[in-house]
Short mmCIF file of C-alpha atoms in Angstrom, two decimals:
data_model
loop_
_atom_site.label_atom_id
_atom_site.label_comp_id
_atom_site.label_asym_id
_atom_site.label_seq_id
_atom_site.Cartn_x
_atom_site.Cartn_y
_atom_site.Cartn_z
CA MET A 1 63.25 3.67 36.45
CA ILE A 2 64.48 2.43 32.89
CA HIS A 3 68.04 1.28 33.07
CA GLY A 4 70.09 4.11 31.54
CA ASP A 5 72.20 1.47 29.69
CA ASN A 6 69.51 0.58 27.41
CA THR A 7 68.97 4.14 26.29
CA LEU A 8 71.09 6.54 24.20
CA VAL A 9 70.78 10.19 24.27
CA LEU A 10 71.67 12.43 21.29
CA LEU A 11 71.45 16.18 22.08
CA LEU A 12 71.40 18.51 19.13
CA ALA A 13 73.61 21.51 19.91
CA GLY A 14 75.02 22.83 16.68
CA GLY A 15 72.48 25.42 15.82
CA VAL A 16 73.67 28.89 14.84
CA GLY A 17 70.51 30.52 16.53
CA SER A 18 71.36 33.71 14.52
CA ARG A 19 68.19 35.41 15.99
CA LEU A 20 69.97 36.04 19.34
CA ASN A 21 71.96 38.50 17.50
CA VAL A 22 75.17 39.60 19.16
CA LEU A 23 75.10 36.67 21.92
CA VAL A 24 75.78 34.04 19.22
CA GLN A 25 78.66 35.82 17.49
CA THR A 26 81.30 34.00 19.40
CA ARG A 27 79.45 30.89 20.73
CA ALA A 28 76.78 28.41 19.93
CA LYS A 29 73.06 29.04 21.03
CA PRO A 30 73.21 26.22 23.83
CA ALA A 31 76.36 27.88 25.25
CA VAL A 32 74.65 31.22 25.89
CA PRO A 33 74.60 32.10 29.51
CA PHE A 34 71.33 32.04 31.17
CA ALA A 35 69.86 32.84 34.69
CA GLY A 36 73.25 34.34 35.87
CA PHE A 37 75.17 31.27 36.81
CA TYR A 38 74.00 28.62 34.03
CA ARG A 39 74.12 28.08 30.29
CA ILE A 40 71.10 27.24 28.20
CA ILE A 41 72.40 23.63 27.61
CA ASP A 42 72.63 22.88 31.47
CA PHE A 43 69.00 22.28 31.50
CA SER A 44 68.76 19.78 28.84
CA LEU A 45 72.00 17.99 30.36
CA SER A 46 70.54 18.08 33.86
CA ASN A 47 67.18 16.56 32.64
CA VAL A 48 69.24 13.73 31.23
CA MET A 49 71.08 13.28 34.50
CA ASN A 50 68.00 13.44 36.73
CA SER A 51 66.29 11.03 34.47
CA GLY A 52 69.17 8.38 35.22
CA LEU A 53 70.38 8.34 31.55
CA SER A 54 74.15 8.04 31.20
CA GLN A 55 75.05 7.63 27.61
CA VAL A 56 75.04 10.78 25.76
CA GLY A 57 76.34 12.15 22.42
CA VAL A 58 76.24 15.87 22.00
CA LEU A 59 76.21 16.93 18.07
CA THR A 60 77.92 20.09 17.78
CA GLN A 61 78.77 22.41 14.56
CA TYR A 62 78.64 26.24 15.02
CA LYS A 63 81.32 27.76 16.94
CA PRO A 64 81.73 24.89 19.25
CA LEU A 65 84.75 25.86 21.36
CA SER A 66 82.97 27.52 24.23
CA LEU A 67 80.27 24.67 24.25
CA MET A 68 83.11 21.96 24.36
CA ARG A 69 84.94 23.75 27.11
CA HIS A 70 81.77 24.01 29.30
CA LEU A 71 80.93 20.33 28.77
CA GLY A 72 84.60 19.19 29.62
CA THR A 73 84.47 15.51 30.56
CA GLY A 74 80.97 15.69 31.53
CA GLU A 75 81.63 15.25 35.20
CA ALA A 76 79.66 18.27 36.13
CA TRP A 77 76.51 16.12 35.22
CA ASP A 78 77.89 12.67 36.45
CA PHE A 79 78.51 11.53 33.00
CA THR A 80 82.03 9.89 33.95
CA GLY A 81 82.46 6.17 34.83
CA ARG A 82 82.87 2.96 33.28
CA THR A 83 79.28 2.79 31.97
CA ARG A 84 78.55 6.55 31.71
CA GLY A 85 80.05 9.15 29.34
CA VAL A 86 79.52 12.16 27.28
CA LYS A 87 80.81 12.33 23.80
CA ILE A 88 81.36 15.33 21.35
CA LEU A 89 80.23 14.74 17.90
CA PRO A 90 81.24 17.23 15.38
CA PRO A 91 80.18 17.08 11.81
CA ARG A 92 82.06 15.60 9.01
CA THR A 93 84.44 18.26 7.47
CA GLY A 94 83.07 20.24 4.65
CA PHE A 95 84.28 23.28 2.62
CA GLN A 96 82.06 25.72 4.77
CA ASP A 97 80.64 25.48 8.18
CA SER A 98 77.07 25.73 6.72
CA ASP A 99 77.77 22.50 4.43
CA TRP A 100 78.14 20.24 7.47
CA TYR A 101 74.77 19.35 8.76
CA LYS A 102 71.89 19.97 6.59
CA GLY A 103 69.09 19.35 9.18
CA THR A 104 68.30 17.40 12.29
CA ALA A 105 67.87 14.24 10.72
CA ASP A 106 71.07 14.78 8.76
CA ALA A 107 72.97 15.67 11.68
CA VAL A 108 71.81 12.17 13.43
CA ARG A 109 72.50 10.34 10.20
CA GLN A 110 76.12 11.48 10.12
CA ASN A 111 76.45 9.92 13.44
CA ILE A 112 74.83 6.59 12.66
CA ASP A 113 78.05 4.68 13.53
CA PHE A 114 78.02 6.19 17.07
CA ILE A 115 74.28 5.05 17.36
CA ARG A 116 75.35 1.45 16.19
CA ALA A 117 78.35 1.49 18.77
CA HIS A 118 75.81 1.80 21.72
CA PRO A 119 73.51 -1.08 21.54
CA ALA A 120 70.42 0.70 23.10
CA LYS A 121 66.63 -0.37 22.86
CA GLU A 122 65.56 3.49 22.61
CA THR A 123 67.30 6.43 21.45
CA VAL A 124 66.27 9.96 22.86
CA ILE A 125 66.95 12.91 20.70
CA LEU A 126 66.46 16.33 22.22
CA SER A 127 67.67 19.91 21.64
CA GLY A 128 70.25 21.64 23.71
CA ASP A 129 68.65 25.08 23.58
CA HIS A 130 65.32 24.95 25.54
CA ILE A 131 64.43 26.03 29.25
CA TYR A 132 62.47 23.37 30.84
CA ARG A 133 62.41 20.34 33.16
CA MET A 134 61.17 16.87 32.16
CA ASP A 135 61.38 13.40 33.42
CA LEU A 136 62.76 11.46 30.41
CA ASP A 137 62.28 8.36 32.45
CA ASP A 138 58.70 8.86 32.49
CA MET A 139 58.61 9.58 28.82
CA LEU A 140 60.45 6.43 28.10
CA ARG A 141 57.92 4.38 30.20
CA PHE A 142 55.16 6.01 28.28
CA HIS A 143 56.77 5.04 25.18
CA ARG A 144 56.95 1.28 26.05
CA ARG A 145 53.56 1.34 27.46
CA LYS A 146 52.09 2.56 24.19
CA GLN A 147 54.20 0.15 22.09
CA ALA A 148 55.28 3.22 20.05
CA GLN A 149 57.91 3.40 17.34
CA VAL A 150 58.24 7.24 17.99
CA THR A 151 56.96 9.10 20.85
CA ILE A 152 57.01 13.11 20.61
CA ALA A 153 56.77 15.30 23.48
CA MET A 154 54.12 17.79 22.98
CA MET A 155 52.37 20.61 24.64
CA VAL A 156 49.55 23.02 24.07
CA VAL A 157 50.58 26.63 22.97
CA PRO A 158 48.33 29.48 21.76
CA LEU A 159 47.05 29.37 18.31
CA SER A 160 49.00 32.33 17.32
CA GLU A 161 52.34 30.71 18.08
CA ILE A 162 51.83 27.29 16.47
CA HIS A 163 53.17 28.26 13.23
CA GLN A 164 56.63 28.29 14.91
CA PHE A 165 56.33 24.50 15.77
CA GLY A 166 55.52 20.99 14.20
CA ALA A 167 51.77 20.42 14.95
CA GLY A 168 50.11 17.19 15.47
CA ILE A 169 46.34 15.99 15.52
CA THR A 170 45.88 12.92 17.89
CA ASN A 171 43.10 10.45 18.37
CA ALA A 172 41.45 9.51 21.75
CA GLU A 173 44.52 7.23 22.58
CA GLY A 174 47.13 9.83 22.00
CA ARG A 175 48.37 8.48 18.79
CA ILE A 176 49.24 11.21 16.21
CA VAL A 177 47.07 10.77 13.09
CA GLU A 178 48.07 14.04 11.20
CA TRP A 179 51.10 16.24 11.14
CA GLU A 180 52.02 19.63 9.89
CA GLU A 181 55.21 21.31 10.05
CA LYS A 182 54.89 24.96 11.09
CA PRO A 183 51.29 25.52 9.70
CA GLN A 184 50.38 29.07 8.63
CA ILE A 185 46.54 27.99 9.00
CA PRO A 186 46.63 25.95 12.32
CA ARG A 187 44.14 23.22 12.81
CA THR A 188 45.45 22.27 16.32
CA ASP A 189 47.27 23.83 19.29
CA LEU A 190 49.31 20.77 20.07
CA ALA A 191 52.95 21.69 19.38
CA SER A 192 56.09 19.59 19.33
CA MET A 193 58.87 20.36 21.72
CA GLY A 194 61.50 18.77 19.53
CA ILE A 195 62.05 15.91 21.98
CA TYR A 196 61.77 12.39 20.57
CA VAL A 197 61.88 8.89 21.70
CA PHE A 198 62.68 6.29 18.82
CA ASP A 199 63.06 2.68 18.94
CA THR A 200 66.60 2.50 17.98
CA GLU A 201 66.44 -0.13 15.39
CA TYR A 202 63.24 1.72 13.84
CA LEU A 203 65.47 5.15 13.88
CA LEU A 204 68.22 3.20 11.99
CA ARG A 205 65.87 2.04 9.39
CA LEU A 206 64.38 5.52 8.76
CA LEU A 207 67.66 7.13 8.46
CA GLU A 208 68.97 4.58 5.91
CA GLU A 209 65.86 4.65 3.67
CA ASP A 210 66.38 8.18 2.01
CA ARG A 211 69.47 10.29 2.63
CA ASP A 212 67.75 13.15 0.93
CA GLU A 213 65.45 13.38 3.90
CA VAL A 214 67.29 15.58 6.26
CA ASP A 215 64.98 17.01 8.91
CA PHE A 216 62.85 15.15 11.47
CA GLY A 217 59.84 17.48 11.43
CA MET A 218 59.60 17.97 7.63
CA HIS A 219 60.53 14.43 6.51
CA LEU A 220 60.88 11.52 8.91
CA ILE A 221 58.09 12.50 11.53
CA PRO A 222 55.34 12.61 8.71
CA LYS A 223 56.48 9.32 7.13
CA ALA A 224 56.52 7.58 10.60
CA ILE A 225 53.02 8.83 11.36
CA GLU A 226 51.79 7.64 7.81
CA ARG A 227 53.17 4.12 8.52
CA ASP A 228 53.52 3.28 12.07
CA ASN A 229 52.71 4.17 15.77
CA VAL A 230 53.70 7.61 16.72
CA PHE A 231 52.30 8.88 20.03
CA ALA A 232 52.26 12.21 21.82
CA TYR A 233 53.56 12.52 25.23
CA PRO A 234 51.78 15.12 26.96
CA PHE A 235 53.82 17.72 28.63
CA HIS A 236 52.22 20.55 31.03
CA GLY A 237 55.18 22.25 32.64
CA TYR A 238 57.36 25.36 32.03
CA TRP A 239 59.02 25.24 28.51
CA ARG A 240 60.44 27.75 26.51
CA ASP A 241 62.55 28.02 23.39
CA VAL A 242 64.96 30.99 24.05
CA GLY A 243 65.82 31.42 20.35
CA THR A 244 64.84 34.95 19.96
CA VAL A 245 66.05 38.01 21.96
CA GLN A 246 62.59 38.73 23.23
CA ALA A 247 62.14 35.17 24.43
CA TYR A 248 65.59 34.97 26.00
CA TRP A 249 64.80 38.22 27.83
CA GLU A 250 61.35 37.04 28.94
CA ALA A 251 62.82 33.71 30.16
CA ASN A 252 65.46 35.51 32.48
CA MET A 253 62.62 37.94 33.65
CA ASP A 254 60.41 35.03 34.43
CA LEU A 255 62.99 33.97 37.05
CA LEU A 256 62.31 37.26 39.03
CA LYS A 257 58.56 36.79 39.47
CA THR A 258 57.21 36.08 42.97
CA ASP A 259 55.35 33.18 41.42
CA SER A 260 57.77 31.97 38.85
CA GLU A 261 57.26 28.71 37.28
CA ILE A 262 60.93 28.31 36.45
CA SER A 263 63.35 27.42 39.51
CA PRO A 264 66.95 26.03 38.40
CA GLN A 265 67.59 25.05 42.11
CA ALA A 266 64.23 23.38 42.75
CA TRP A 267 64.73 21.65 39.28
CA SER A 268 68.31 20.40 40.39
CA ILE A 269 69.85 22.17 37.11
CA ARG A 270 73.60 21.76 37.33
CA PRO A 271 76.12 24.20 35.78
CA ASN A 272 79.77 23.57 35.22
CA PRO A 273 81.31 25.80 37.87
CA TYR A 274 84.94 24.91 36.86
CA ALA A 275 84.59 25.81 33.16
CA ASP A 276 83.89 29.50 33.32
CA ARG A 277 86.80 31.37 35.07
CA LEU A 278 86.31 29.27 38.19
CA VAL A 279 82.98 30.63 39.32
CA VAL A 280 83.34 28.64 42.52
CA ASP A 281 86.33 30.66 43.48
CA ARG A 282 84.58 34.05 43.30
CA CYS A 283 83.76 35.89 46.38
CA PRO A 284 80.23 36.49 47.71
CA ALA A 285 78.46 39.47 46.26
CA ARG A 286 79.10 42.73 47.94
CA PHE A 287 76.43 45.31 48.49
CA ALA A 288 77.68 48.82 49.25
CA SER A 289 75.95 51.01 51.98
CA GLY A 290 73.27 52.99 50.08
CA CYS A 291 72.92 50.82 47.16
CA VAL A 292 69.47 49.76 45.97
CA VAL A 293 68.53 46.19 44.84
CA GLU A 294 64.80 45.18 43.92
CA GLY A 295 63.58 42.02 42.43
CA SER A 296 66.92 40.89 40.78
CA LEU A 297 69.15 37.98 40.79
CA ILE A 298 72.69 38.84 41.77
CA SER A 299 75.55 36.32 41.30
CA ALA A 300 78.74 35.72 43.11
CA GLY A 301 81.46 38.20 42.81
CA CYS A 302 79.29 41.02 42.01
CA VAL A 303 79.84 44.48 43.52
CA ILE A 304 76.74 46.71 43.95
CA GLU A 305 77.13 50.34 44.58
CA GLY A 306 74.30 51.91 42.61
CA GLU A 307 70.69 50.75 41.82
CA VAL A 308 69.74 47.45 40.26
CA ILE A 309 66.02 46.85 39.66
CA ASN A 310 64.15 43.81 37.95
CA SER A 311 67.60 42.66 36.37
CA VAL A 312 69.83 39.46 36.16
CA LEU A 313 73.42 39.95 36.92
CA SER A 314 76.00 37.17 36.13
CA PRO A 315 79.07 36.64 38.25
CA GLY A 316 81.56 39.31 38.62
CA VAL A 317 79.51 42.37 37.50
CA ARG A 318 80.51 45.83 38.94
CA VAL A 319 77.81 48.29 39.35
CA GLY A 320 79.52 51.59 40.15
CA LYS A 321 78.03 54.52 42.37
CA ASN A 322 74.92 56.34 40.89
CA VAL A 323 74.61 53.62 38.32
CA ARG A 324 71.03 52.68 37.36
CA VAL A 325 70.16 49.20 36.03
CA ARG A 326 66.63 48.31 35.22
CA ASP A 327 64.95 45.43 33.26
CA SER A 328 68.35 44.20 32.05
CA ILE A 329 70.49 41.11 31.64
CA ILE A 330 74.23 41.76 32.54
CA LEU A 331 76.53 39.01 31.83
CA HIS A 332 79.97 37.91 33.40
CA ASP A 333 82.45 40.57 34.36
CA CYS A 334 80.90 43.63 32.95
CA VAL A 335 81.76 47.08 34.53
CA LEU A 336 79.15 49.95 34.77
CA GLU A 337 81.10 52.98 35.67
CA GLU A 338 79.81 55.83 37.85
CA GLY A 339 76.69 57.47 36.60
CA ALA A 340 75.94 54.99 33.71
CA VAL A 341 72.42 53.83 32.96
CA VAL A 342 71.35 50.55 31.51
CA ASP A 343 67.79 50.11 30.89
CA LEU A 344 66.08 47.19 28.92
CA ALA A 345 69.34 45.97 27.63
CA ILE A 346 71.45 42.71 27.32
CA LEU A 347 75.16 43.12 27.76
CA ASP A 348 77.50 40.36 26.87
CA LYS A 349 80.55 39.22 28.81
CA ARG A 350 83.12 41.95 30.00
CA VAL A 351 81.44 44.91 28.58
CA ARG A 352 82.60 48.29 30.01
CA VAL A 353 80.03 51.17 29.91
CA GLY A 354 81.88 54.42 30.68
CA GLN A 355 80.87 57.16 33.12
CA GLY A 356 77.63 58.71 32.45
CA ALA A 357 76.93 56.71 29.35
CA VAL A 358 73.37 55.50 28.74
CA VAL A 359 72.56 52.11 27.14
CA GLY A 360 68.81 51.92 26.14
CA GLN A 361 67.59 55.69 25.77
CA GLY A 362 64.14 57.08 24.79
CA GLU A 363 60.58 55.98 24.86
CA ASP A 364 60.22 54.73 21.40
CA LYS A 365 60.54 50.99 21.93
CA GLY A 366 58.28 49.96 18.86
CA THR A 367 60.61 51.19 15.86
CA PRO A 368 62.56 48.07 14.72
CA ASN A 369 66.23 47.88 13.93
CA THR A 370 66.76 48.58 10.20
CA ALA A 371 69.53 45.98 9.85
CA CYS A 372 68.03 43.36 12.14
CA PRO A 373 64.18 44.10 12.17
CA LYS A 374 63.28 40.53 13.00
CA HIS A 375 65.81 40.33 15.93
CA LEU A 376 65.52 43.88 17.58
CA TYR A 377 62.04 45.30 17.50
CA THR A 378 60.64 45.35 21.08
CA GLY A 379 63.05 47.89 22.63
CA ILE A 380 65.74 45.78 23.74
CA THR A 381 69.36 47.06 23.11
CA MET A 382 72.25 44.61 22.84
CA ILE A 383 75.99 45.12 23.35
CA GLY A 384 78.35 42.47 22.22
CA LYS A 385 81.16 40.74 24.14
CA GLU A 386 84.06 42.91 25.33
CA ALA A 387 82.57 46.17 23.98
CA GLU A 388 83.58 49.56 25.42
CA VAL A 389 80.82 52.13 25.39
CA PRO A 390 82.68 55.47 25.81
CA PRO A 391 81.91 58.01 28.55
CA GLN A 392 78.70 60.06 28.02
CA ALA A 393 77.74 57.98 24.99
CA VAL A 394 74.00 57.56 24.55
CA ILE A 395 72.68 54.49 22.67
CA GLY A 396 69.06 54.20 21.89
CA ARG A 397 66.39 51.50 21.75
CA ASN A 398 66.52 48.41 19.51
CA CYS A 399 70.29 48.52 18.85
CA GLY A 400 72.87 45.74 18.49
CA GLY A 401 76.57 46.20 18.60
CA GLY A 402 79.05 43.02 18.60
CA PHE A 403 82.65 42.46 18.75
CA PRO A 404 85.02 44.61 20.85
CA LEU A 405 84.11 48.23 20.40
CA ALA A 406 85.87 51.46 20.82
CA ALA A 407 85.35 55.00 19.28
CA HIS A 408 83.09 55.16 16.15
CA ARG A 409 82.34 56.44 12.76
CA HIS A 410 79.03 56.16 10.81
CA ARG A 411 78.23 55.06 7.32
CA GLY A 412 74.81 55.06 5.71
CA ASN A 413 72.06 53.77 8.23
CA HIS A 414 74.56 51.63 10.35
CA LEU A 415 77.13 52.78 13.08
CA ILE A 416 80.45 51.33 12.50
CA TRP A 417 82.70 50.52 15.74
CA ARG A 418 86.46 50.35 15.47
CA ALA A 419 87.54 47.06 16.95
CA ARG A 420 89.94 46.65 19.65
CA ARG A 421 92.87 44.04 19.56
CA GLY A 422 93.11 44.27 15.87
CA ARG A 423 89.69 42.35 15.15
CA THR A 424 87.52 43.58 12.51
CA ALA A 425 84.12 44.83 13.81
CA PRO A 426 80.99 44.19 11.74
CA PRO A 427 78.49 46.93 11.46
CA LEU A 428 76.43 47.74 14.40
CA CYS A 429 72.84 47.22 13.70
CA ALA A 430 70.92 50.25 13.80
CA ARG A 431 67.66 51.98 13.31
CA SER A 432 67.56 54.78 10.72
CA LEU A 433 69.99 57.62 11.80
CA SER A 434 68.61 60.93 12.54
CA LEU A 435 70.76 63.77 13.65
CA PHE A 436 69.77 65.45 16.81
CA PRO A 437 71.06 69.04 17.88
CA ARG A 438 73.50 67.46 20.52
CA PRO A 439 74.27 65.58 18.06
CA LEU A 440 72.41 62.33 18.83
CA PHE A 441 72.27 59.43 16.28
CA ARG A 442 68.68 58.25 16.85
CA GLY A 443 68.46 54.34 17.15
CA CYS A 444 71.85 53.77 17.75
CA GLY A 445 71.87 57.21 19.44
CA LEU A 446 75.46 57.96 20.31
CA SER A 447 76.42 61.39 21.57
CA GLY A 448 79.45 62.85 23.22
CA LEU A 449 81.79 60.86 21.26
CA PRO A 450 85.04 62.31 19.64
#
């Protein structure tokens, strides 16, 4: 194993992740809960820990409070001690949040003093918003064996998806000889995973050459490939960027497969159980007589009286009598009252679904949300943190509602919810509204409301 003191890790955790819709209204993407008990960033942090690396800088920006609270001192991942540590690195103050970091390379450049303060032979740069397991120590050995200035973790993806990634063409030795960032007409199926190993001195020179070069994939990597030795480290395991609603839902559903490639326990993924309302102090899940649970992940503190099929429930969820939950992700401390139905939906923390209410109604899953057509288009409905869905309400497919909700009115083709606790609620993303006789507002189909 390469000694951890010789390697610095920079974990990029400041992205907005707006495609995750209501899940990122109050938190950064790496802080989004995943697999019931975890947060997305736990996978990257655990990979670092399990690889024996001990000096970590976490670059934050967008809504960092939840993430900072989750990281704490780093003790949950053994990042405490005289030669170990995790450091939160916020951006330099700007007039607006979006003014701070202009790109991945700019984020690292703004923390160049932190790099210089840690005399490391190599610097590992990785994202905090991917689900995977990787031995970074093996990647570092590969980097040294190839005598590379830069090594990029890469994997084969379908050609239809390559436009989402940086793409590299390699020679017989694995050296990258050509590079295209998010190519529309792909010439290779080898995609970058956004995980880099740099010789530290080489990285510092690149960052100092041109301050207008703000992104690794667009600027620094092509320059390095043109001039120096940049190698592709082949990766063949499970890896998923959960940056969209559909990808996030699919990754959670992957957990439930009998032949699942993803296993947080087998991968030794560690959460921080003390940061999230003392999860360790919750009682075991309770299953009432007559309840039905099939192919689901049920976390501590849950109470199940109804039916839960093919779903992921975070700690503290209460499923009342005659409730039906199917193909859904229910985050911490949600309450589903008697007779409610939640079908193909994602509920953020502390949502309350009233008696007889339906979240995810109808067979039409293909008509996209008019306000958020690039986020909600596969039938998944999302309800934001601390929302209240009134009794007997019916919410259709591809809907998204954020912030605490209570009552409603409608305007144009959006449904407007009145916020609780004096907070202003944004429009509920909605499909086009058509009046049904009940009445029922299609798309954000709400009926039975006052």
